[in-house]
Amino acid sequence: MTDDRVSLSTPSYDSPHSIRHSKFKAKRGLTGLGNRRYFDEYLAAEWKRAIRTQSQLSLLMIDADHFKRYNDTHGHMAGDEVLKQVAGVIQSTCNRSTDLAARYGGEEFVVVMVDASLAQSGTVAERLVQSVRELSIPHGSERVTISVGVATTVPNETHTPHDLINAADLALFRAKSEGRDRVVYQE
């Protein structure tokens, strides 16, 4: 697989504002999206901001369906191209200045949506699923699809960003268990 090491000299982040403005310094080479470290820092900063402002914070956890099988069948270079195309859809769909799209690991992506309700983030998630379908990338007798787990909260001092990640991850797990190629919302 293409080398995805972080090419980043990380400044100390004093505020979500400074993180937003340095968003483009923390990109993964393959996908052009934020990297995992940057996602963790951004989510933590936005979590603190949302506590102060009592605003909603949403997270989309996205997985390319049956991606290992795609890589095994078509090779890693073809798999890298699929990841680039999926990342392009995510980047073009999640384009508010406060949205952060990042590669979470392997074939998983995340999107942080600031001041977005469950309904708003769900609409974006549905658009993502449909847009990846429309890429019509062949995958055996089917095509490449994604599954998305969506979670929203108003952060408080008794919870952590990890709780939001877990909620989105559980929703993603349910999406995959229920047949993939769909969006599932936190319970």
PDB file of C-alpha atoms in Angstrom:
ATOM      1  CA  MET A   1       0.000   0.000   0.000  1.00  0.00           C
ATOM      2  CA  THR A   2       1.134   3.565  -0.599  1.00  0.00           C
ATOM      3  CA  ASP A   3       3.164   5.108   2.206  1.00  0.00           C
ATOM      4  CA  ASP A   4       0.836   7.173   4.393  1.00  0.00           C
ATOM      5  CA  ARG A   5       3.283   8.564   6.914  1.00  0.00           C
ATOM      6  CA  VAL A   6       2.401  11.932   8.310  1.00  0.00           C
ATOM      7  CA  SER A   7       4.332  14.793   6.783  1.00  0.00           C
ATOM      8  CA  LEU A   8       3.553  17.342   9.433  1.00  0.00           C
ATOM      9  CA  SER A   9       5.311  19.618  11.814  1.00  0.00           C
ATOM     10  CA  THR A  10       2.638  19.952  14.446  1.00  0.00           C
ATOM     11  CA  PRO A  11       2.288  23.318  16.113  1.00  0.00           C
ATOM     12  CA  SER A  12       0.877  23.455  19.595  1.00  0.00           C
ATOM     13  CA  TYR A  13      -2.847  24.020  19.249  1.00  0.00           C
ATOM     14  CA  ASP A  14      -4.114  26.714  21.558  1.00  0.00           C
ATOM     15  CA  SER A  15      -7.684  26.803  20.313  1.00  0.00           C
ATOM     16  CA  PRO A  16     -10.077  25.194  17.868  1.00  0.00           C
ATOM     17  CA  HIS A  17      -9.603  28.322  15.751  1.00  0.00           C
ATOM     18  CA  SER A  18      -5.876  27.674  15.342  1.00  0.00           C
ATOM     19  CA  ILE A  19      -6.582  24.024  14.578  1.00  0.00           C
ATOM     20  CA  ARG A  20      -9.072  24.962  11.860  1.00  0.00           C
ATOM     21  CA  HIS A  21      -6.550  27.253  10.221  1.00  0.00           C
ATOM     22  CA  SER A  22      -3.825  24.634  10.247  1.00  0.00           C
ATOM     23  CA  LYS A  23      -6.199  21.975   8.883  1.00  0.00           C
ATOM     24  CA  PHE A  24      -4.349  21.735   5.610  1.00  0.00           C
ATOM     25  CA  LYS A  25      -0.992  21.043   7.243  1.00  0.00           C
ATOM     26  CA  ALA A  26      -2.084  17.631   8.545  1.00  0.00           C
ATOM     27  CA  LYS A  27      -2.984  15.699   5.412  1.00  0.00           C
ATOM     28  CA  ARG A  28      -2.351  12.074   4.599  1.00  0.00           C
ATOM     29  CA  GLY A  29      -0.412  11.580   1.405  1.00  0.00           C
ATOM     30  CA  LEU A  30      -2.734   8.997  -0.126  1.00  0.00           C
ATOM     31  CA  THR A  31      -6.187  10.437   0.515  1.00  0.00           C
ATOM     32  CA  GLY A  32      -5.547  14.141   1.002  1.00  0.00           C
ATOM     33  CA  LEU A  33      -7.703  14.031   4.141  1.00  0.00           C
ATOM     34  CA  GLY A  34      -6.655  14.785   7.691  1.00  0.00           C
ATOM     35  CA  ASN A  35      -4.684  12.084   9.471  1.00  0.00           C
ATOM     36  CA  ARG A  36      -5.657  10.247  12.654  1.00  0.00           C
ATOM     37  CA  ARG A  37      -3.521  12.375  14.941  1.00  0.00           C
ATOM     38  CA  TYR A  38      -5.026  15.556  13.572  1.00  0.00           C
ATOM     39  CA  PHE A  39      -8.530  14.108  13.921  1.00  0.00           C
ATOM     40  CA  ASP A  40      -7.877  13.301  17.598  1.00  0.00           C
ATOM     41  CA  GLU A  41      -6.612  16.834  18.272  1.00  0.00           C
ATOM     42  CA  TYR A  42      -9.433  18.483  16.328  1.00  0.00           C
ATOM     43  CA  LEU A  43     -12.146  16.441  18.037  1.00  0.00           C
ATOM     44  CA  ALA A  44     -10.695  17.182  21.483  1.00  0.00           C
ATOM     45  CA  ALA A  45     -10.570  20.920  20.770  1.00  0.00           C
ATOM     46  CA  GLU A  46     -14.068  21.013  19.291  1.00  0.00           C
ATOM     47  CA  TRP A  47     -15.335  18.963  22.241  1.00  0.00           C
ATOM     48  CA  LYS A  48     -14.069  21.640  24.643  1.00  0.00           C
ATOM     49  CA  ARG A  49     -15.566  24.404  22.520  1.00  0.00           C
ATOM     50  CA  ALA A  50     -18.937  22.610  22.385  1.00  0.00           C
ATOM     51  CA  ILE A  51     -18.929  22.268  26.189  1.00  0.00           C
ATOM     52  CA  ARG A  52     -18.438  26.031  26.505  1.00  0.00           C
ATOM     53  CA  THR A  53     -21.092  26.902  23.919  1.00  0.00           C
ATOM     54  CA  GLN A  54     -23.445  23.976  24.659  1.00  0.00           C
ATOM     55  CA  SER A  55     -23.599  23.184  20.952  1.00  0.00           C
ATOM     56  CA  GLN A  56     -24.019  19.885  19.153  1.00  0.00           C
ATOM     57  CA  LEU A  57     -21.131  17.850  17.820  1.00  0.00           C
ATOM     58  CA  SER A  58     -21.652  15.057  15.308  1.00  0.00           C
ATOM     59  CA  LEU A  59     -19.376  12.289  14.136  1.00  0.00           C
ATOM     60  CA  LEU A  60     -19.697  10.126  11.048  1.00  0.00           C
ATOM     61  CA  MET A  61     -17.735   6.865  11.092  1.00  0.00           C
ATOM     62  CA  ILE A  62     -17.355   5.547   7.541  1.00  0.00           C
ATOM     63  CA  ASP A  63     -16.106   2.174   6.317  1.00  0.00           C
ATOM     64  CA  ALA A  64     -15.520   0.968   2.751  1.00  0.00           C
ATOM     65  CA  ASP A  65     -17.527  -2.256   2.568  1.00  0.00           C
ATOM     66  CA  HIS A  66     -15.674  -5.528   1.932  1.00  0.00           C
ATOM     67  CA  PHE A  67     -12.485  -3.581   1.253  1.00  0.00           C
ATOM     68  CA  LYS A  68     -10.112  -6.408   2.187  1.00  0.00           C
ATOM     69  CA  ARG A  69     -11.782  -8.572  -0.421  1.00  0.00           C
ATOM     70  CA  TYR A  70     -11.393  -5.748  -2.970  1.00  0.00           C
ATOM     71  CA  ASN A  71      -7.666  -5.447  -2.174  1.00  0.00           C
ATOM     72  CA  ASP A  72      -7.189  -9.219  -2.341  1.00  0.00           C
ATOM     73  CA  THR A  73      -8.950  -9.402  -5.722  1.00  0.00           C
ATOM     74  CA  HIS A  74      -7.687  -6.257  -7.446  1.00  0.00           C
ATOM     75  CA  GLY A  75      -4.416  -5.529  -5.634  1.00  0.00           C
ATOM     76  CA  HIS A  76      -3.283  -2.781  -3.315  1.00  0.00           C
ATOM     77  CA  MET A  77      -2.721  -0.187  -6.028  1.00  0.00           C
ATOM     78  CA  ALA A  78      -6.326  -0.532  -7.182  1.00  0.00           C
ATOM     79  CA  GLY A  79      -7.402  -0.423  -3.536  1.00  0.00           C
ATOM     80  CA  ASP A  80      -5.465   2.813  -3.073  1.00  0.00           C
ATOM     81  CA  GLU A  81      -7.331   4.307  -6.041  1.00  0.00           C
ATOM     82  CA  VAL A  82     -10.660   3.339  -4.463  1.00  0.00           C
ATOM     83  CA  LEU A  83      -9.638   4.985  -1.184  1.00  0.00           C
ATOM     84  CA  LYS A  84      -8.718   8.154  -3.082  1.00  0.00           C
ATOM     85  CA  GLN A  85     -12.086   8.207  -4.839  1.00  0.00           C
ATOM     86  CA  VAL A  86     -14.027   7.593  -1.618  1.00  0.00           C
ATOM     87  CA  ALA A  87     -11.955  10.305   0.111  1.00  0.00           C
ATOM     88  CA  GLY A  88     -12.770  12.674  -2.759  1.00  0.00           C
ATOM     89  CA  VAL A  89     -16.495  12.068  -2.264  1.00  0.00           C
ATOM     90  CA  ILE A  90     -16.150  12.665   1.474  1.00  0.00           C
ATOM     91  CA  GLN A  91     -14.158  15.861   0.958  1.00  0.00           C
ATOM     92  CA  SER A  92     -16.550  17.297  -1.626  1.00  0.00           C
ATOM     93  CA  THR A  93     -19.652  16.409   0.418  1.00  0.00           C
ATOM     94  CA  CYS A  94     -18.390  17.607   3.803  1.00  0.00           C
ATOM     95  CA  ASN A  95     -17.303  21.061   2.766  1.00  0.00           C
ATOM     96  CA  ARG A  96     -18.368  23.428   5.543  1.00  0.00           C
ATOM     97  CA  SER A  97     -15.350  25.272   6.920  1.00  0.00           C
ATOM     98  CA  THR A  98     -15.815  23.603  10.316  1.00  0.00           C
ATOM     99  CA  ASP A  99     -16.205  20.040   8.969  1.00  0.00           C
ATOM    100  CA  LEU A 100     -13.162  17.840   9.290  1.00  0.00           C
ATOM    101  CA  ALA A 101     -12.820  14.734   7.153  1.00  0.00           C
ATOM    102  CA  ALA A 102      -9.990  12.405   8.137  1.00  0.00           C
ATOM    103  CA  ARG A 103      -8.695   8.930   7.513  1.00  0.00           C
ATOM    104  CA  TYR A 104      -9.225   6.992  10.714  1.00  0.00           C
ATOM    105  CA  GLY A 105      -7.239   3.950   9.644  1.00  0.00           C
ATOM    106  CA  GLY A 106      -7.156   1.410   6.838  1.00  0.00           C
ATOM    107  CA  GLU A 107     -10.427   1.774   4.953  1.00  0.00           C
ATOM    108  CA  GLU A 108     -12.118   3.770   7.716  1.00  0.00           C
ATOM    109  CA  PHE A 109     -12.812   7.493   7.581  1.00  0.00           C
ATOM    110  CA  VAL A 110     -14.387   9.950  10.009  1.00  0.00           C
ATOM    111  CA  VAL A 111     -16.101  13.303   9.654  1.00  0.00           C
ATOM    112  CA  VAL A 112     -16.469  15.744  12.535  1.00  0.00           C
ATOM    113  CA  MET A 113     -19.422  18.077  12.065  1.00  0.00           C
ATOM    114  CA  VAL A 114     -19.552  21.085  14.377  1.00  0.00           C
ATOM    115  CA  ASP A 115     -22.955  22.557  15.271  1.00  0.00           C
ATOM    116  CA  ALA A 116     -24.762  19.839  13.317  1.00  0.00           C
ATOM    117  CA  SER A 117     -27.822  17.987  14.555  1.00  0.00           C
ATOM    118  CA  LEU A 118     -28.365  14.268  14.110  1.00  0.00           C
ATOM    119  CA  ALA A 119     -30.753  15.042  11.242  1.00  0.00           C
ATOM    120  CA  GLN A 120     -28.239  17.341   9.522  1.00  0.00           C
ATOM    121  CA  SER A 121     -25.347  14.928   9.877  1.00  0.00           C
ATOM    122  CA  GLY A 122     -27.608  12.069   8.796  1.00  0.00           C
ATOM    123  CA  THR A 123     -28.481  13.932   5.611  1.00  0.00           C
ATOM    124  CA  VAL A 124     -24.780  14.314   4.850  1.00  0.00           C
ATOM    125  CA  ALA A 125     -24.202  10.616   5.608  1.00  0.00           C
ATOM    126  CA  GLU A 126     -27.014   9.581   3.235  1.00  0.00           C
ATOM    127  CA  ARG A 127     -25.493  11.788   0.508  1.00  0.00           C
ATOM    128  CA  LEU A 128     -22.119  10.111   1.070  1.00  0.00           C
ATOM    129  CA  VAL A 129     -23.561   6.606   0.697  1.00  0.00           C
ATOM    130  CA  GLN A 130     -25.423   7.605  -2.465  1.00  0.00           C
ATOM    131  CA  SER A 131     -22.419   9.424  -3.974  1.00  0.00           C
ATOM    132  CA  VAL A 132     -20.125   6.435  -3.461  1.00  0.00           C
ATOM    133  CA  ARG A 133     -22.749   4.191  -5.098  1.00  0.00           C
ATOM    134  CA  GLU A 134     -22.789   6.589  -8.037  1.00  0.00           C
ATOM    135  CA  LEU A 135     -19.041   6.154  -8.512  1.00  0.00           C
ATOM    136  CA  SER A 136     -20.040   2.700  -9.817  1.00  0.00           C
ATOM    137  CA  ILE A 137     -16.669   1.154  -9.041  1.00  0.00           C
ATOM    138  CA  PRO A 138     -16.970  -2.566  -9.911  1.00  0.00           C
ATOM    139  CA  HIS A 139     -16.508  -4.965  -6.991  1.00  0.00           C
ATOM    140  CA  GLY A 140     -17.154  -8.526  -8.120  1.00  0.00           C
ATOM    141  CA  SER A 141     -20.752  -8.741  -9.249  1.00  0.00           C
ATOM    142  CA  GLU A 142     -21.555  -5.595  -7.272  1.00  0.00           C
ATOM    143  CA  ARG A 143     -19.919  -2.201  -6.768  1.00  0.00           C
ATOM    144  CA  VAL A 144     -17.923  -0.471  -4.044  1.00  0.00           C
ATOM    145  CA  THR A 145     -20.145   0.863  -1.245  1.00  0.00           C
ATOM    146  CA  ILE A 146     -19.715   2.412   2.177  1.00  0.00           C
ATOM    147  CA  SER A 147     -21.435   2.041   5.519  1.00  0.00           C
ATOM    148  CA  VAL A 148     -21.809   4.995   7.877  1.00  0.00           C
ATOM    149  CA  GLY A 149     -22.475   5.229  11.606  1.00  0.00           C
ATOM    150  CA  VAL A 150     -23.747   8.605  12.825  1.00  0.00           C
ATOM    151  CA  ALA A 151     -23.660   9.928  16.382  1.00  0.00           C
ATOM    152  CA  THR A 152     -24.469  13.359  17.803  1.00  0.00           C
ATOM    153  CA  THR A 153     -24.160  14.778  21.288  1.00  0.00           C
ATOM    154  CA  VAL A 154     -24.000  17.996  23.228  1.00  0.00           C
ATOM    155  CA  PRO A 155     -20.698  17.470  25.031  1.00  0.00           C
ATOM    156  CA  ASN A 156     -20.458  17.863  28.791  1.00  0.00           C
ATOM    157  CA  GLU A 157     -17.849  17.389  31.493  1.00  0.00           C
ATOM    158  CA  THR A 158     -19.004  13.856  32.388  1.00  0.00           C
ATOM    159  CA  HIS A 159     -18.289  12.424  28.936  1.00  0.00           C
ATOM    160  CA  THR A 160     -15.279  12.398  26.643  1.00  0.00           C
ATOM    161  CA  PRO A 161     -14.716  12.531  22.896  1.00  0.00           C
ATOM    162  CA  HIS A 162     -14.114   8.787  23.114  1.00  0.00           C
ATOM    163  CA  ASP A 163     -17.794   8.342  24.046  1.00  0.00           C
ATOM    164  CA  LEU A 164     -18.825   9.999  20.774  1.00  0.00           C
ATOM    165  CA  ILE A 165     -16.376   7.847  18.834  1.00  0.00           C
ATOM    166  CA  ASN A 166     -17.793   4.718  20.509  1.00  0.00           C
ATOM    167  CA  ALA A 167     -21.373   5.741  19.696  1.00  0.00           C
ATOM    168  CA  ALA A 168     -20.531   6.322  16.013  1.00  0.00           C
ATOM    169  CA  ASP A 169     -18.534   3.087  15.897  1.00  0.00           C
ATOM    170  CA  LEU A 170     -21.444   1.098  17.361  1.00  0.00           C
ATOM    171  CA  ALA A 171     -23.784   2.633  14.781  1.00  0.00           C
ATOM    172  CA  LEU A 172     -21.278   1.680  12.057  1.00  0.00           C
ATOM    173  CA  PHE A 173     -21.143  -1.873  13.399  1.00  0.00           C
ATOM    174  CA  ARG A 174     -24.936  -2.050  13.173  1.00  0.00           C
ATOM    175  CA  ALA A 175     -24.853  -0.700   9.602  1.00  0.00           C
ATOM    176  CA  LYS A 176     -22.464  -3.464   8.615  1.00  0.00           C
ATOM    177  CA  SER A 177     -24.456  -6.105  10.508  1.00  0.00           C
ATOM    178  CA  GLU A 178     -27.676  -5.023   8.815  1.00  0.00           C
ATOM    179  CA  GLY A 179     -26.274  -5.539   5.329  1.00  0.00           C
ATOM    180  CA  ARG A 180     -23.828  -2.669   4.661  1.00  0.00           C
ATOM    181  CA  ASP A 181     -24.312   0.107   2.070  1.00  0.00           C
ATOM    182  CA  ARG A 182     -26.407   2.135   4.528  1.00  0.00           C
ATOM    183  CA  VAL A 183     -26.481   4.723   7.288  1.00  0.00           C
ATOM    184  CA  VAL A 184     -27.343   3.809  10.875  1.00  0.00           C
ATOM    185  CA  TYR A 185     -27.863   6.331  13.657  1.00  0.00           C
ATOM    186  CA  GLN A 186     -26.819   5.995  17.280  1.00  0.00           C
ATOM    187  CA  GLU A 187     -29.494   4.605  19.561  1.00  0.00           C
TER     188      GLU A 187
END
